[in-house]
GROMACS .gro file of C-alpha atoms in nm:
model
  308
    1MET     CA    1   2.187  -0.020   1.181
    2ALA     CA    2   2.385  -0.219   1.447
    3THR     CA    3   2.171  -0.381   1.715
    4SER     CA    4   2.286  -0.408   2.065
    5PRO     CA    5   2.338  -0.754   2.217
    6ASP     CA    6   2.048  -0.730   2.464
    7LEU     CA    7   1.802  -0.608   2.180
    8ARG     CA    8   1.911  -0.874   1.943
    9SER     CA    9   1.874  -1.154   2.198
   10HIS     CA   10   1.533  -1.014   2.292
   11SER     CA   11   1.411  -0.997   1.933
   12ASP     CA   12   1.548  -1.360   1.871
   13HIS     CA   13   1.354  -1.495   2.164
   14THR     CA   14   1.051  -1.311   2.047
   15THR     CA   15   1.077  -1.455   1.698
   16HIS     CA   16   1.118  -1.808   1.824
   17ASP     CA   17   0.810  -1.797   2.048
   18LEU     CA   18   0.596  -1.624   1.790
   19ARG     CA   19   0.680  -1.887   1.541
   20ALA     CA   20   0.604  -2.158   1.788
   21HIS     CA   21   0.259  -2.004   1.826
   22ALA     CA   22   0.185  -1.936   1.456
   23PRO     CA   23  -0.059  -1.930   1.298
   24PHE     CA   24  -0.286  -1.726   1.510
   25MET     CA   25  -0.624  -1.565   1.476
   26LEU     CA   26  -0.721  -1.216   1.568
   27ARG     CA   27  -1.025  -1.196   1.780
   28GLU     CA   28  -1.354  -1.131   1.592
   29LYS     CA   29  -1.522  -0.806   1.702
   30GLY     CA   30  -1.753  -0.897   1.994
   31GLY     CA   31  -1.600  -1.238   2.055
   32ASP     CA   32  -1.311  -1.411   2.212
   33GLU     CA   33  -1.233  -1.664   1.924
   34GLY     CA   34  -0.866  -1.725   1.843
   35GLU     CA   35  -0.544  -1.838   2.012
   36THR     CA   36  -0.337  -1.619   2.237
   37LEU     CA   37  -0.011  -1.500   2.107
   38GLY     CA   38   0.295  -1.589   2.312
   39PRO     CA   39   0.544  -1.314   2.395
   40ASN     CA   40   0.399  -1.043   2.172
   41ILE     CA   41   0.669  -0.780   2.164
   42ILE     CA   42   0.873  -0.614   1.892
   43ALA     CA   43   1.152  -0.387   1.994
   44ARG     CA   44   1.389  -0.137   1.829
   45ARG     CA   45   1.634   0.150   1.928
   46THR     CA   46   1.516   0.501   1.891
   47SER     CA   47   1.676   0.832   1.993
   48ASP     CA   48   1.490   0.798   2.328
   49GLY     CA   49   1.626   0.449   2.395
   50VAL     CA   50   1.466   0.108   2.336
   51GLU     CA   51   1.103   0.108   2.223
   52ARG     CA   52   0.896  -0.187   2.279
   53LEU     CA   53   0.545  -0.239   2.128
   54PRO     CA   54   0.311  -0.538   2.114
   55ILE     CA   55   0.306  -0.697   1.768
   56VAL     CA   56  -0.067  -0.729   1.798
   57HIS     CA   57  -0.228  -0.498   2.058
   58PRO     CA   58  -0.482  -0.681   2.284
   59ASP     CA   59  -0.760  -0.452   2.185
   60ARG     CA   60  -0.714  -0.524   1.813
   61ARG     CA   61  -0.998  -0.698   1.639
   62ARG     CA   62  -1.042  -0.842   1.302
   63PRO     CA   63  -1.176  -0.555   1.068
   64GLU     CA   64  -1.526  -0.599   0.955
   65PHE     CA   65  -1.696  -0.516   0.612
   66ASN     CA   66  -1.944  -0.216   0.598
   67PHE     CA   67  -2.101  -0.223   0.273
   68THR     CA   68  -2.340   0.072   0.327
   69LYS     CA   69  -2.037   0.284   0.428
   70ALA     CA   70  -1.841   0.173   0.135
   71TRP     CA   71  -2.125   0.263  -0.120
   72LYS     CA   72  -2.161   0.611   0.048
   73HIS     CA   73  -1.800   0.683  -0.004
   74PHE     CA   74  -1.789   0.542  -0.352
   75SER     CA   75  -2.096   0.762  -0.465
   76ILE     CA   76  -1.882   1.065  -0.372
   77LEU     CA   77  -1.578   0.930  -0.553
   78VAL     CA   78  -1.761   0.864  -0.867
   79LYS     CA   79  -1.851   1.241  -0.889
   80ASP     CA   80  -1.495   1.350  -0.816
   81LYS     CA   81  -1.210   1.093  -0.869
   82ASP     CA   82  -0.967   1.347  -0.700
   83ARG     CA   83  -1.134   1.291  -0.361
   84THR     CA   84  -0.872   1.051  -0.241
   85ASP     CA   85  -1.008   1.073   0.108
   86GLU     CA   86  -1.328   0.894  -0.024
   87LEU     CA   87  -1.108   0.620  -0.170
   88PHE     CA   88  -0.958   0.547   0.170
   89GLY     CA   89  -1.311   0.550   0.308
   90VAL     CA   90  -1.416   0.263   0.064
   91LEU     CA   91  -1.090   0.066   0.135
   92ASP     CA   92  -1.149   0.101   0.513
   93ALA     CA   93  -1.515  -0.013   0.464
   94LEU     CA   94  -1.403  -0.314   0.271
   95PRO     CA   95  -1.079  -0.404   0.436
   96TRP     CA   96  -0.813  -0.680   0.408
   97ARG     CA   97  -0.937  -0.883   0.707
   98SER     CA   98  -0.634  -1.100   0.745
   99VAL     CA   99  -0.395  -0.807   0.762
  100GLY     CA  100  -0.313  -0.872   1.125
  101GLU     CA  101  -0.194  -1.217   1.061
  102GLU     CA  102   0.010  -1.124   0.748
  103ALA     CA  103   0.166  -0.824   0.946
  104ALA     CA  104   0.269  -1.035   1.253
  105LYS     CA  105   0.409  -1.309   1.012
  106PHE     CA  106   0.629  -1.053   0.837
  107ILE     CA  107   0.740  -0.868   1.147
  108VAL     CA  108   0.878  -1.185   1.310
  109SER     CA  109   1.072  -1.278   0.996
  110ASP     CA  110   1.433  -1.189   0.963
  111LEU     CA  111   1.366  -0.921   0.689
  112GLY     CA  112   1.065  -0.774   0.872
  113ARG     CA  113   1.260  -0.735   1.198
  114LYS     CA  114   1.555  -0.582   1.008
  115ILE     CA  115   1.322  -0.323   0.835
  116TYR     CA  116   1.137  -0.243   1.147
  117GLN     CA  117   1.457  -0.185   1.346
  118SER     CA  118   1.648   0.001   1.086
  119GLU     CA  119   1.437   0.182   0.823
  120PRO     CA  120   1.330   0.548   0.880
  121TYR     CA  121   0.971   0.643   0.895
  122LEU     CA  122   0.885   0.638   0.527
  123PRO     CA  123   0.689   0.970   0.493
  124ASP     CA  124   0.996   1.155   0.644
  125LEU     CA  125   1.235   0.964   0.412
  126LEU     CA  126   1.017   1.012   0.107
  127ASP     CA  127   0.955   1.371   0.157
  128ASP     CA  128   1.326   1.456   0.205
  129HIS     CA  129   1.393   1.522  -0.167
  130ALA     CA  130   1.724   1.705  -0.089
  131TYR     CA  131   1.854   1.356   0.040
  132LEU     CA  132   1.682   1.166  -0.241
  133ARG     CA  133   1.835   1.387  -0.511
  134GLN     CA  134   2.188   1.290  -0.396
  135MET     CA  135   2.111   0.956  -0.542
  136PRO     CA  136   2.219   0.881  -0.912
  137LYS     CA  137   2.013   0.996  -1.201
  138GLY     CA  138   1.789   0.721  -1.328
  139SER     CA  139   1.763   0.571  -0.975
  140PHE     CA  140   1.437   0.473  -0.813
  141ALA     CA  141   1.476   0.779  -0.577
  142ASP     CA  142   1.521   1.002  -0.879
  143ALA     CA  143   1.213   0.879  -1.057
  144TYR     CA  144   1.026   0.907  -0.743
  145CYS     CA  145   1.112   1.272  -0.685
  146ASN     CA  146   1.031   1.347  -1.056
  147PHE     CA  147   0.692   1.181  -1.019
  148MET     CA  148   0.603   1.349  -0.690
  149GLU     CA  149   0.716   1.695  -0.802
  150ALA     CA  150   0.547   1.666  -1.137
  151GLU     CA  151   0.219   1.575  -0.966
  152GLY     CA  152   0.253   1.815  -0.677
  153LEU     CA  153   0.232   1.542  -0.421
  154THR     CA  154   0.391   1.469  -0.078
  155ALA     CA  155   0.399   1.165   0.152
  156ALA     CA  156   0.256   1.392   0.428
  157GLY     CA  157  -0.018   1.503   0.216
  158LEU     CA  158  -0.123   1.139   0.153
  159ILE     CA  159  -0.149   1.101   0.532
  160GLU     CA  160  -0.365   1.398   0.563
  161GLU     CA  161  -0.608   1.264   0.297
  162ALA     CA  162  -0.619   0.927   0.472
  163ASN     CA  163  -0.690   1.097   0.800
  164VAL     CA  164  -0.997   1.282   0.672
  165THR     CA  165  -1.211   0.941   0.676
  166ARG     CA  166  -1.008   0.789   0.976
  167LYS     CA  167  -1.012   1.076   1.233
  168ASP     CA  168  -1.256   0.885   1.436
  169LEU     CA  169  -1.068   0.555   1.430
  170VAL     CA  170  -0.876   0.463   1.742
  171LYS     CA  171  -0.506   0.414   1.652
  172LEU     CA  172  -0.365   0.126   1.829
  173GLU     CA  173   0.022   0.133   1.894
  174ASP     CA  174   0.147  -0.201   1.777
  175GLY     CA  175   0.326  -0.380   1.484
  176VAL     CA  176   0.019  -0.422   1.285
  177GLU     CA  177  -0.033  -0.050   1.288
  178TRP     CA  178   0.332   0.006   1.165
  179TYR     CA  179   0.257  -0.241   0.888
  180ASN     CA  180  -0.080  -0.055   0.787
  181ASP     CA  181   0.117   0.271   0.787
  182ARG     CA  182   0.367   0.118   0.536
  183LEU     CA  183   0.062   0.004   0.317
  184ARG     CA  184  -0.056   0.359   0.306
  185ASP     CA  185   0.293   0.520   0.266
  186THR     CA  186   0.385   0.303  -0.027
  187HIS     CA  187   0.081   0.402  -0.252
  188ASP     CA  188   0.272   0.662  -0.461
  189ILE     CA  189   0.570   0.442  -0.470
  190LEU     CA  190   0.357   0.180  -0.653
  191HIS     CA  191   0.288   0.434  -0.932
  192VAL     CA  192   0.658   0.478  -0.987
  193LEU     CA  193   0.741   0.114  -0.979
  194THR     CA  194   0.457  -0.016  -1.186
  195GLY     CA  195   0.465   0.254  -1.449
  196TYR     CA  196   0.083   0.340  -1.403
  197GLY     CA  197   0.018   0.705  -1.398
  198ARG     CA  198  -0.236   0.906  -1.201
  199ASP     CA  199  -0.488   0.924  -1.491
  200THR     CA  200  -0.808   0.740  -1.446
  201LEU     CA  201  -0.704   0.409  -1.602
  202GLY     CA  202  -0.377   0.423  -1.428
  203GLU     CA  203  -0.557   0.448  -1.090
  204GLN     CA  204  -0.784   0.152  -1.179
  205CYS     CA  205  -0.471  -0.046  -1.267
  206VAL     CA  206  -0.306   0.042  -0.957
  207LEU     CA  207  -0.608  -0.085  -0.755
  208ALA     CA  208  -0.606  -0.411  -0.954
  209PHE     CA  209  -0.235  -0.451  -0.910
  210LEU     CA  210  -0.277  -0.405  -0.530
  211PHE     CA  211  -0.525  -0.686  -0.482
  212ASP     CA  212  -0.278  -0.964  -0.453
  213GLN     CA  213  -0.042  -0.713  -0.278
  214ARG     CA  214  -0.295  -0.652  -0.004
  215PRO     CA  215  -0.618  -0.842  -0.084
  216SER     CA  216  -0.896  -0.629   0.038
  217PRO     CA  217  -1.233  -0.644  -0.157
  218GLY     CA  218  -1.229  -0.274  -0.182
  219HIS     CA  219  -0.940  -0.260  -0.435
  220LEU     CA  220  -1.119  -0.484  -0.663
  221PHE     CA  221  -1.463  -0.312  -0.607
  222LEU     CA  222  -1.318   0.027  -0.690
  223GLY     CA  223  -1.097  -0.113  -0.976
  224TRP     CA  224  -1.380  -0.298  -1.152
  225ALA     CA  225  -1.621  -0.014  -1.103
  226GLY     CA  226  -1.404   0.252  -1.245
  227THR     CA  227  -1.298   0.036  -1.534
  228LEU     CA  228  -1.648  -0.067  -1.631
  229LEU     CA  229  -1.771   0.304  -1.603
  230MET     CA  230  -1.495   0.396  -1.856
  231LYS     CA  231  -1.609   0.112  -2.081
  232ALA     CA  232  -1.958   0.246  -2.059
  233LYS     CA  233  -1.880   0.613  -2.113
  234LEU     CA  234  -1.607   0.582  -2.379
  235LYS     CA  235  -1.628   0.500  -2.759
  236THR     CA  236  -1.267   0.399  -2.800
  237LYS     CA  237  -1.030   0.130  -2.936
  238ALA     CA  238  -0.812   0.150  -2.632
  239PRO     CA  239  -0.761  -0.189  -2.446
  240VAL     CA  240  -0.898  -0.073  -2.124
  241LEU     CA  241  -1.027  -0.406  -1.985
  242ARG     CA  242  -0.708  -0.585  -2.100
  243ALA     CA  243  -0.503  -0.315  -1.924
  244PHE     CA  244  -0.689  -0.379  -1.602
  245LEU     CA  245  -0.672  -0.747  -1.623
  246GLN     CA  246  -0.302  -0.744  -1.696
  247ALA     CA  247  -0.238  -0.511  -1.394
  248ARG     CA  248  -0.426  -0.786  -1.193
  249ARG     CA  249  -0.189  -1.046  -1.309
  250ASN     CA  250   0.117  -0.820  -1.270
  251GLY     CA  251   0.030  -0.765  -0.902
  252ARG     CA  252   0.001  -1.148  -0.858
  253LYS     CA  253   0.362  -1.193  -0.993
  254THR     CA  254   0.524  -0.920  -0.804
  255GLN     CA  255   0.688  -0.947  -0.463
  256ARG     CA  256   0.480  -0.763  -0.183
  257ILE     CA  257   0.606  -0.404  -0.204
  258VAL     CA  258   0.518  -0.313   0.167
  259GLU     CA  259   0.764  -0.584   0.276
  260GLN     CA  260   1.051  -0.450   0.081
  261PRO     CA  261   1.353  -0.244   0.228
  262ILE     CA  262   1.249   0.075   0.055
  263HIS     CA  263   1.559   0.266   0.184
  264GLU     CA  264   1.790   0.032   0.037
  265LEU     CA  265   1.609   0.014  -0.302
  266LEU     CA  266   1.593   0.388  -0.357
  267ALA     CA  267   1.954   0.423  -0.471
  268LEU     CA  268   1.934   0.144  -0.720
  269PRO     CA  269   1.851   0.208  -1.096
  270LEU     CA  270   1.465   0.197  -1.138
  271GLU     CA  271   1.482  -0.085  -1.405
  272GLU     CA  272   1.703  -0.293  -1.149
  273VAL     CA  273   1.440  -0.258  -0.885
  274ARG     CA  274   1.164  -0.351  -1.108
  275ARG     CA  275   1.357  -0.675  -1.207
  276LYS     CA  276   1.433  -0.749  -0.840
  277LEU     CA  277   1.064  -0.722  -0.760
  278ASN     CA  278   0.947  -0.898  -1.069
  279ILE     CA  279   0.727  -0.606  -1.194
  280PRO     CA  280   0.635  -0.646  -1.560
  281GLU     CA  281   0.598  -0.376  -1.806
  282PRO     CA  282   0.228  -0.247  -1.819
  283THR     CA  283   0.210  -0.300  -2.209
  284TYR     CA  284  -0.177  -0.276  -2.249
  285TYR     CA  285  -0.194   0.039  -2.028
  286LEU     CA  286   0.066   0.204  -2.240
  287GLU     CA  287  -0.113   0.102  -2.550
  288ALA     CA  288  -0.436   0.244  -2.420
  289LEU     CA  289  -0.256   0.584  -2.356
  290GLU     CA  290  -0.120   0.575  -2.704
  291THR     CA  291  -0.457   0.496  -2.860
  292TRP     CA  292  -0.626   0.784  -2.657
  293ARG     CA  293  -0.360   1.027  -2.790
  294SER     CA  294  -0.452   0.930  -3.137
  295GLU     CA  295  -0.813   0.962  -3.062
  296GLY     CA  296  -0.782   1.298  -2.891
  297ILE     CA  297  -0.902   1.169  -2.557
  298ASP     CA  298  -0.757   1.312  -2.247
  299PRO     CA  299  -0.687   1.030  -2.006
  300HIS     CA  300  -0.682   1.260  -1.699
  301ALA     CA  301  -1.032   1.386  -1.778
  302LEU     CA  302  -1.201   1.059  -1.777
  303LEU     CA  303  -1.449   1.009  -1.474
  304GLY     CA  304  -1.329   1.352  -1.360
  305LYS     CA  305  -1.505   1.610  -1.134
  306GLU     CA  306  -1.858   1.660  -1.249
  307ALA     CA  307  -1.967   2.006  -1.313
  308ALA     CA  308  -2.178   2.163  -1.031
   0.00000   0.00000   0.00000
């Protein structure tokens, strides 16, 4: 999207000043530690004119760990793996504490500013299957639509699930919140790009993959817990642990998905996108699925909802 001269010069000035002040620290909750950001503004054109937001809201504090809350949400999730809202509860209780710094660093980069100013709101884009279906067969968009329609999922539905446990949280209007929204809205995209399904092992592998993408202890906690429960419950020759560890390595190799121009990538062939982002094939996961097929085990029934 073309940028007006006044908006472009404003953004360039902001980028220069922010880089001069980087790195910065978010304030700890209850304290005033950390440096003050310089001009803390990001701007973009909307249908209503130029929107300006702080990159880091002055009231934003570094997120804290709450192990008791994490365990409460996890206990419910163990009984019913389909309670995605409880998964978000665990992740919020064991957060990526440096997300503010990483978000700000990305937003002031050339690519971050470009995506912020030009890319549509991801849930609206991703739920517009009529638009996405105009892209070529075999494209990332085609694969995404196939996956979401087969699973009966929507990007808007993911927001609703996230909001179940986040309804009491104050939402701060800033660049970090925009980045956090993208972390949420790219979850189902990850399934498509990585090749991990929504079966129990696939979900654990996505959590392992995500740790280097967005390093919150919640991802590793959930992933390890689910994987070890499978190992304990199942008598199988499937390489469950190797699949999980491979997903961890694959996430380390891959470019950070949240920081990619999703709109531009959607029209490309899926395999080309995977090559661009350096996403390896999940060989042990695929081997595990094949082993379970031969053993007559339903991967979707593992760690499923317990009978009442």
